[in-house]
Amino acid sequence: MAPKADVQVLIVGGGIAGLTLANICKKIGLSYKVFERTAEVTPVGAGISLAPNALRLLDQLGFMDIIRKEGQPLRKIQVYRNTTRWSLLDFEWLEPTYGYSMYSMPRHSMHRALYHRVDPEHVILGAEVVGIEDEPNSPTVKIRLADGREFSGEVLVGADGIRSIVRRLLADKQGLAGVNTIRFTGRTHMTGISYPLEHLGPNDLGVATWVFYDDCILTSWPCTENRQWFVGVKPSEAKTTTRSTWKGATKEMINESYGHRFHPFGKNHTGACQAIEDVGELANLLHTYFAGQSGDPQVLQDLLQEFRKSREPRARNLVYYSSIFAQVHTGRLPYGLGPLARRIAFTYAPVWCWKWACNPLYGYQPRVHALDLLSR
């Protein structure tokens, strides 16, 4: 008889995705453990934008009160070309259209909220995964940590980001050559969150800004109390680089750009929202599998294939969408049409065009069906 697994779900990675999945497991009654490589939960990253496609699930989990308290809903975007204001775009239609606005907030606020809702004894910090045992016909999978400890589960979820050790270890096990999927985009950036800007008033809350300079783009998301989550992007002078082209930037330079001439906004930062989408769809699969109580690895394999087939088209569409948006945003389209297309999009496009453009992102709002049943 095969040994019983320690838990049903092993989650490698204690970031936004991993802790969201842990919260779902807790709610729907699945046993779980989260393994986070860092020794303590500390602020990582600057800001996070939470859009309707992720907020539906977070609302199911009961996080909207925190998001409304800690986050700032987007109302408008003002667009500049150098020092000339092109337009003021209205985005207050988001909530009436999709049920939710777009909120920006310090990333650590959302991360901390997710962490405090899970059971502390099920989150293991300082847990560096160095090995995976996954036999095709075995009902369990086992992970080994750097300190020698081992844990088994019925399902292993890699939620450990772009440099996933889970993906790397499984690829090595299959004899696949290691491939670096991280690509240099030709641009470098700096990011951070400002203190409350005293020269801004109540009418500036929720107003975002895009500034298209000749040699760079500065954007910022509006946060609570007129704080700004800012992002500066500029082309790198080298084809590949290991150092920031913003290395010489000073506090005074940042304050000059953001504290006096301009205030708020950013682009469609969708990474966290896509991770939450993945987690929601995966949670539906896990609930189906464990509710069936078959314990058959082939049943799980079939469900995972369904998950892959359902998510791949969405991922491809979003990659295409992001590519087109980035080309318009940076004014780089074929045949030199980029500057003109950008000017038309950000100066003359009516609201219905923005609604049409945003629908592929926000019209899709996955939810966990088991959570719906619990709320009845």
Tab-separated table of N, CA and C in Angstrom, residues 226-311:
chain	number	residue	atom	x	y	z
A	226	ASN	N	-2.657	60.287	-2.128
A	226	ASN	CA	-1.870	60.901	-3.197
A	226	ASN	C	-0.413	60.439	-3.208
A	227	ARG	N	-0.180	59.204	-2.779
A	227	ARG	CA	1.102	58.563	-3.065
A	227	ARG	C	1.084	58.124	-4.524
A	228	GLN	N	2.266	57.948	-5.100
A	228	GLN	CA	2.348	57.540	-6.489
A	228	GLN	C	3.286	56.341	-6.637
A	229	TRP	N	2.779	55.303	-7.283
A	229	TRP	CA	3.640	54.179	-7.671
A	229	TRP	C	4.170	54.506	-9.057
A	230	PHE	N	5.453	54.846	-9.141
A	230	PHE	CA	6.006	55.338	-10.400
A	230	PHE	C	6.893	54.296	-11.079
A	231	VAL	N	6.896	54.366	-12.406
A	231	VAL	CA	7.733	53.485	-13.230
A	231	VAL	C	8.356	54.326	-14.330
A	232	GLY	N	9.667	54.281	-14.422
A	232	GLY	CA	10.377	54.965	-15.498
A	232	GLY	C	11.013	53.937	-16.415
A	233	VAL	N	10.786	54.074	-17.725
A	233	VAL	CA	11.302	53.109	-18.701
A	233	VAL	C	12.059	53.864	-19.783
A	234	LYS	N	13.247	53.372	-20.119
A	234	LYS	CA	14.003	53.973	-21.211
A	234	LYS	C	14.776	52.900	-21.960
A	235	PRO	N	15.075	53.144	-23.251
A	235	PRO	CA	15.852	52.158	-23.998
A	235	PRO	C	17.250	52.019	-23.402
A	236	SER	N	17.749	50.791	-23.424
A	236	SER	CA	19.120	50.574	-22.974
A	236	SER	C	20.083	50.980	-24.079
A	237	GLU	N	21.249	51.430	-23.686
A	237	GLU	CA	22.256	51.812	-24.681
A	237	GLU	C	23.001	50.599	-25.208
A	238	ALA	N	22.807	49.456	-24.564
A	238	ALA	CA	23.480	48.228	-24.996
A	238	ALA	C	22.437	47.207	-25.426
A	239	LYS	N	22.859	46.213	-26.242
A	239	LYS	CA	21.941	45.158	-26.668
A	239	LYS	C	21.562	44.280	-25.498
A	240	THR	N	22.485	44.005	-24.619
A	240	THR	CA	22.205	43.304	-23.376
A	240	THR	C	22.929	44.052	-22.278
A	241	THR	N	22.369	43.993	-21.087
A	241	THR	CA	22.966	44.766	-20.007
A	241	THR	C	22.738	44.103	-18.681
A	242	THR	N	23.639	44.299	-17.763
A	242	THR	CA	23.472	43.793	-16.402
A	242	THR	C	23.421	44.943	-15.415
A	243	ARG	N	23.378	46.146	-15.920
A	243	ARG	CA	23.314	47.294	-15.024
A	243	ARG	C	22.228	48.242	-15.496
A	244	SER	N	21.686	48.982	-14.584
A	244	SER	CA	20.571	49.857	-14.894
A	244	SER	C	21.053	51.135	-15.562
A	245	THR	N	20.328	51.549	-16.615
A	245	THR	CA	20.649	52.835	-17.238
A	245	THR	C	20.116	53.990	-16.407
A	246	TRP	N	19.386	53.670	-15.318
A	246	TRP	CA	18.925	54.692	-14.389
A	246	TRP	C	19.876	54.822	-13.211
A	247	LYS	N	21.061	54.217	-13.314
A	247	LYS	CA	21.953	54.166	-12.164
A	247	LYS	C	22.266	55.555	-11.606
A	248	GLY	N	22.339	56.558	-12.482
A	248	GLY	CA	22.691	57.887	-12.016
A	248	GLY	C	21.526	58.705	-11.497
A	249	ALA	N	20.304	58.113	-11.493
A	249	ALA	CA	19.138	58.863	-11.029
A	249	ALA	C	19.250	59.149	-9.536
A	250	THR	N	18.819	60.342	-9.143
A	250	THR	CA	18.857	60.739	-7.736
A	250	THR	C	17.436	61.027	-7.252
A	251	LYS	N	17.285	61.153	-5.926
A	251	LYS	CA	15.986	61.525	-5.371
A	251	LYS	C	15.498	62.843	-5.962
A	252	GLU	N	16.437	63.788	-6.141
A	252	GLU	CA	16.064	65.104	-6.643
A	252	GLU	C	15.497	64.995	-8.067
A	253	MET	N	16.131	64.115	-8.905
A	253	MET	CA	15.649	63.939	-10.271
A	253	MET	C	14.244	63.352	-10.283
A	254	ILE	N	14.007	62.352	-9.417
A	254	ILE	CA	12.691	61.724	-9.353
A	254	ILE	C	11.656	62.718	-8.850
A	255	ASN	N	11.999	63.454	-7.796
A	255	ASN	CA	11.067	64.430	-7.247
A	255	ASN	C	10.742	65.529	-8.259
A	256	GLU	N	11.756	65.907	-9.055
A	256	GLU	CA	11.532	66.943	-10.066
A	256	GLU	C	10.501	66.477	-11.084
A	257	SER	N	10.601	65.209	-11.501
A	257	SER	CA	9.679	64.692	-12.508
A	257	SER	C	8.297	64.447	-11.943
A	258	TYR	N	8.239	63.866	-10.723
A	258	TYR	CA	6.953	63.423	-10.190
A	258	TYR	C	6.358	64.378	-9.169
A	259	GLY	N	7.188	65.155	-8.503
A	259	GLY	CA	6.661	65.976	-7.415
A	259	GLY	C	6.177	67.335	-7.837
A	260	HIS	N	6.520	67.781	-9.032
A	260	HIS	CA	6.152	69.139	-9.416
A	260	HIS	C	5.451	69.199	-10.774
A	261	ARG	N	6.059	68.591	-11.779
A	261	ARG	CA	5.498	68.765	-13.111
A	261	ARG	C	4.337	67.814	-13.396
A	262	PHE	N	4.415	66.600	-12.886
A	262	PHE	CA	3.400	65.611	-13.220
A	262	PHE	C	3.010	64.825	-11.985
A	263	HIS	N	1.925	64.127	-12.080
A	263	HIS	CA	1.555	63.146	-11.066
A	263	HIS	C	0.759	62.039	-11.730
A	264	PRO	N	0.638	60.940	-11.166
A	264	PRO	CA	0.136	59.593	-11.411
A	264	PRO	C	0.067	58.853	-12.766
A	265	PHE	N	0.202	57.710	-12.937
A	265	PHE	CA	-0.226	56.519	-13.706
A	265	PHE	C	0.777	55.472	-14.134
A	266	GLY	N	0.267	54.537	-14.951
A	266	GLY	CA	1.066	53.415	-15.385
A	266	GLY	C	0.394	52.671	-16.495
A	267	LYS	N	1.077	51.633	-16.996
A	267	LYS	CA	0.564	50.832	-18.098
A	267	LYS	C	-0.260	49.676	-17.561
A	268	ASN	N	-0.583	48.707	-18.463
A	268	ASN	CA	-1.355	47.539	-18.052
A	268	ASN	C	-0.442	46.496	-17.438
A	269	HIS	N	-0.102	46.677	-16.178
A	269	HIS	CA	0.716	45.698	-15.460
A	269	HIS	C	-0.180	44.518	-15.104
A	270	THR	N	-0.097	43.428	-15.873
A	270	THR	CA	-1.088	42.359	-15.739
A	270	THR	C	-0.534	41.090	-15.113
A	271	GLY	N	0.755	41.061	-14.754
A	271	GLY	CA	1.357	39.815	-14.294
A	271	GLY	C	0.673	39.194	-13.095
A	272	ALA	N	0.447	39.982	-12.038
A	272	ALA	CA	-0.189	39.439	-10.829
A	272	ALA	C	-1.611	38.997	-11.127
A	273	CYS	N	-2.322	39.759	-11.941
A	273	CYS	CA	-3.702	39.403	-12.263
A	273	CYS	C	-3.769	38.092	-13.044
A	274	GLN	N	-2.817	37.886	-13.962
A	274	GLN	CA	-2.804	36.625	-14.714
A	274	GLN	C	-2.484	35.456	-13.802
A	275	ALA	N	-1.595	35.672	-12.826
A	275	ALA	CA	-1.275	34.612	-11.868
A	275	ALA	C	-2.511	34.250	-11.045
A	276	ILE	N	-3.288	35.247	-10.649
A	276	ILE	CA	-4.509	34.991	-9.884
A	276	ILE	C	-5.541	34.271	-10.748
A	277	GLU	N	-5.615	34.636	-12.030
A	277	GLU	CA	-6.473	33.893	-12.962
A	277	GLU	C	-6.087	32.415	-12.979
A	278	ASP	N	-4.789	32.145	-13.152
A	278	ASP	CA	-4.300	30.764	-13.185
A	278	ASP	C	-4.701	30.009	-11.924
A	279	VAL	N	-4.504	30.657	-10.788
A	279	VAL	CA	-4.801	30.026	-9.500
A	279	VAL	C	-6.282	29.676	-9.404
A	280	GLY	N	-7.158	30.587	-9.856
A	280	GLY	CA	-8.592	30.319	-9.797
A	280	GLY	C	-8.988	29.117	-10.633
A	281	GLU	N	-8.474	29.064	-11.858
A	281	GLU	CA	-8.798	27.942	-12.737
A	281	GLU	C	-8.205	26.636	-12.203
A	282	LEU	N	-6.987	26.706	-11.665
A	282	LEU	CA	-6.366	25.515	-11.105
A	282	LEU	C	-7.129	25.021	-9.875
A	283	ALA	N	-7.619	25.942	-9.062
A	283	ALA	CA	-8.377	25.551	-7.867
A	283	ALA	C	-9.647	24.803	-8.249
A	284	ASN	N	-10.294	25.203	-9.341
A	284	ASN	CA	-11.474	24.467	-9.803
A	284	ASN	C	-11.109	23.036	-10.161
A	285	LEU	N	-9.971	22.870	-10.822
A	285	LEU	CA	-9.497	21.540	-11.186
A	285	LEU	C	-9.195	20.704	-9.942
A	286	LEU	N	-8.500	21.292	-8.978
A	286	LEU	CA	-8.145	20.560	-7.756
A	286	LEU	C	-9.392	20.137	-6.985
A	287	HIS	N	-10.383	21.019	-6.926
A	287	HIS	CA	-11.618	20.667	-6.222
A	287	HIS	C	-12.317	19.496	-6.914
A	288	THR	N	-12.348	19.522	-8.239
A	288	THR	CA	-12.954	18.418	-8.991
A	288	THR	C	-12.235	17.114	-8.704
A	289	TYR	N	-10.917	17.156	-8.701
A	289	TYR	CA	-10.128	15.934	-8.480
A	289	TYR	C	-10.333	15.380	-7.077
A	290	PHE	N	-10.194	16.211	-6.068
A	290	PHE	CA	-10.279	15.708	-4.694
A	290	PHE	C	-11.711	15.375	-4.291
A	291	ALA	N	-12.699	16.057	-4.881
A	291	ALA	CA	-14.092	15.711	-4.598
A	291	ALA	C	-14.432	14.331	-5.150
A	292	GLY	N	-13.766	13.954	-6.262
A	292	GLY	CA	-13.997	12.644	-6.850
A	292	GLY	C	-13.418	11.497	-6.049
A	293	GLN	N	-12.381	11.784	-5.241
A	293	GLN	CA	-11.771	10.809	-4.332
A	293	GLN	C	-11.277	9.552	-5.046
A	294	SER	N	-10.910	9.677	-6.310
A	294	SER	CA	-10.419	8.491	-7.022
A	294	SER	C	-8.968	8.181	-6.677
A	295	GLY	N	-8.179	9.248	-6.461
A	295	GLY	CA	-6.764	9.041	-6.185
A	295	GLY	C	-6.004	8.467	-7.363
A	296	ASP	N	-6.612	8.456	-8.530
A	296	ASP	CA	-5.997	7.876	-9.726
A	296	ASP	C	-5.111	8.926	-10.406
A	297	PRO	N	-3.799	8.681	-10.506
A	297	PRO	CA	-2.914	9.662	-11.148
A	297	PRO	C	-3.323	9.991	-12.575
A	298	GLN	N	-3.933	9.033	-13.290
A	298	GLN	CA	-4.340	9.290	-14.670
A	298	GLN	C	-5.477	10.302	-14.726
A	299	VAL	N	-6.391	10.240	-13.744
A	299	VAL	CA	-7.477	11.222	-13.686
A	299	VAL	C	-6.900	12.619	-13.482
A	300	LEU	N	-5.927	12.713	-12.590
A	300	LEU	CA	-5.278	14.009	-12.349
A	300	LEU	C	-4.559	14.486	-13.604
A	301	GLN	N	-3.870	13.579	-14.290
A	301	GLN	CA	-3.154	13.942	-15.517
A	301	GLN	C	-4.122	14.490	-16.566
A	302	ASP	N	-5.286	13.850	-16.705
A	302	ASP	CA	-6.277	14.309	-17.679
A	302	ASP	C	-6.795	15.703	-17.326
A	303	LEU	N	-7.017	15.934	-16.035
A	303	LEU	CA	-7.496	17.250	-15.598
A	303	LEU	C	-6.442	18.327	-15.835
A	304	LEU	N	-5.186	17.992	-15.606
A	304	LEU	CA	-4.109	18.954	-15.846
A	304	LEU	C	-3.993	19.287	-17.332
A	305	GLN	N	-4.240	18.302	-18.176
A	305	GLN	CA	-4.232	18.578	-19.611
A	305	GLN	C	-5.383	19.512	-19.991
A	306	GLU	N	-6.532	19.333	-19.353
A	306	GLU	CA	-7.654	20.251	-19.591
A	306	GLU	C	-7.285	21.671	-19.164
A	307	PHE	N	-6.612	21.769	-18.022
A	307	PHE	CA	-6.175	23.078	-17.535
A	307	PHE	C	-5.236	23.736	-18.542
A	308	ARG	N	-4.275	22.962	-19.037
A	308	ARG	CA	-3.326	23.503	-20.017
A	308	ARG	C	-4.049	23.985	-21.271
A	309	LYS	N	-4.971	23.172	-21.775
A	309	LYS	CA	-5.677	23.519	-23.014
A	309	LYS	C	-6.554	24.758	-22.830
A	310	SER	N	-7.085	24.944	-21.630
A	310	SER	CA	-7.942	26.102	-21.397
A	310	SER	C	-7.142	27.379	-21.189
A	311	ARG	N	-5.952	27.266	-20.610
A	311	ARG	CA	-5.165	28.459	-20.290
A	311	ARG	C	-4.256	28.908	-21.430
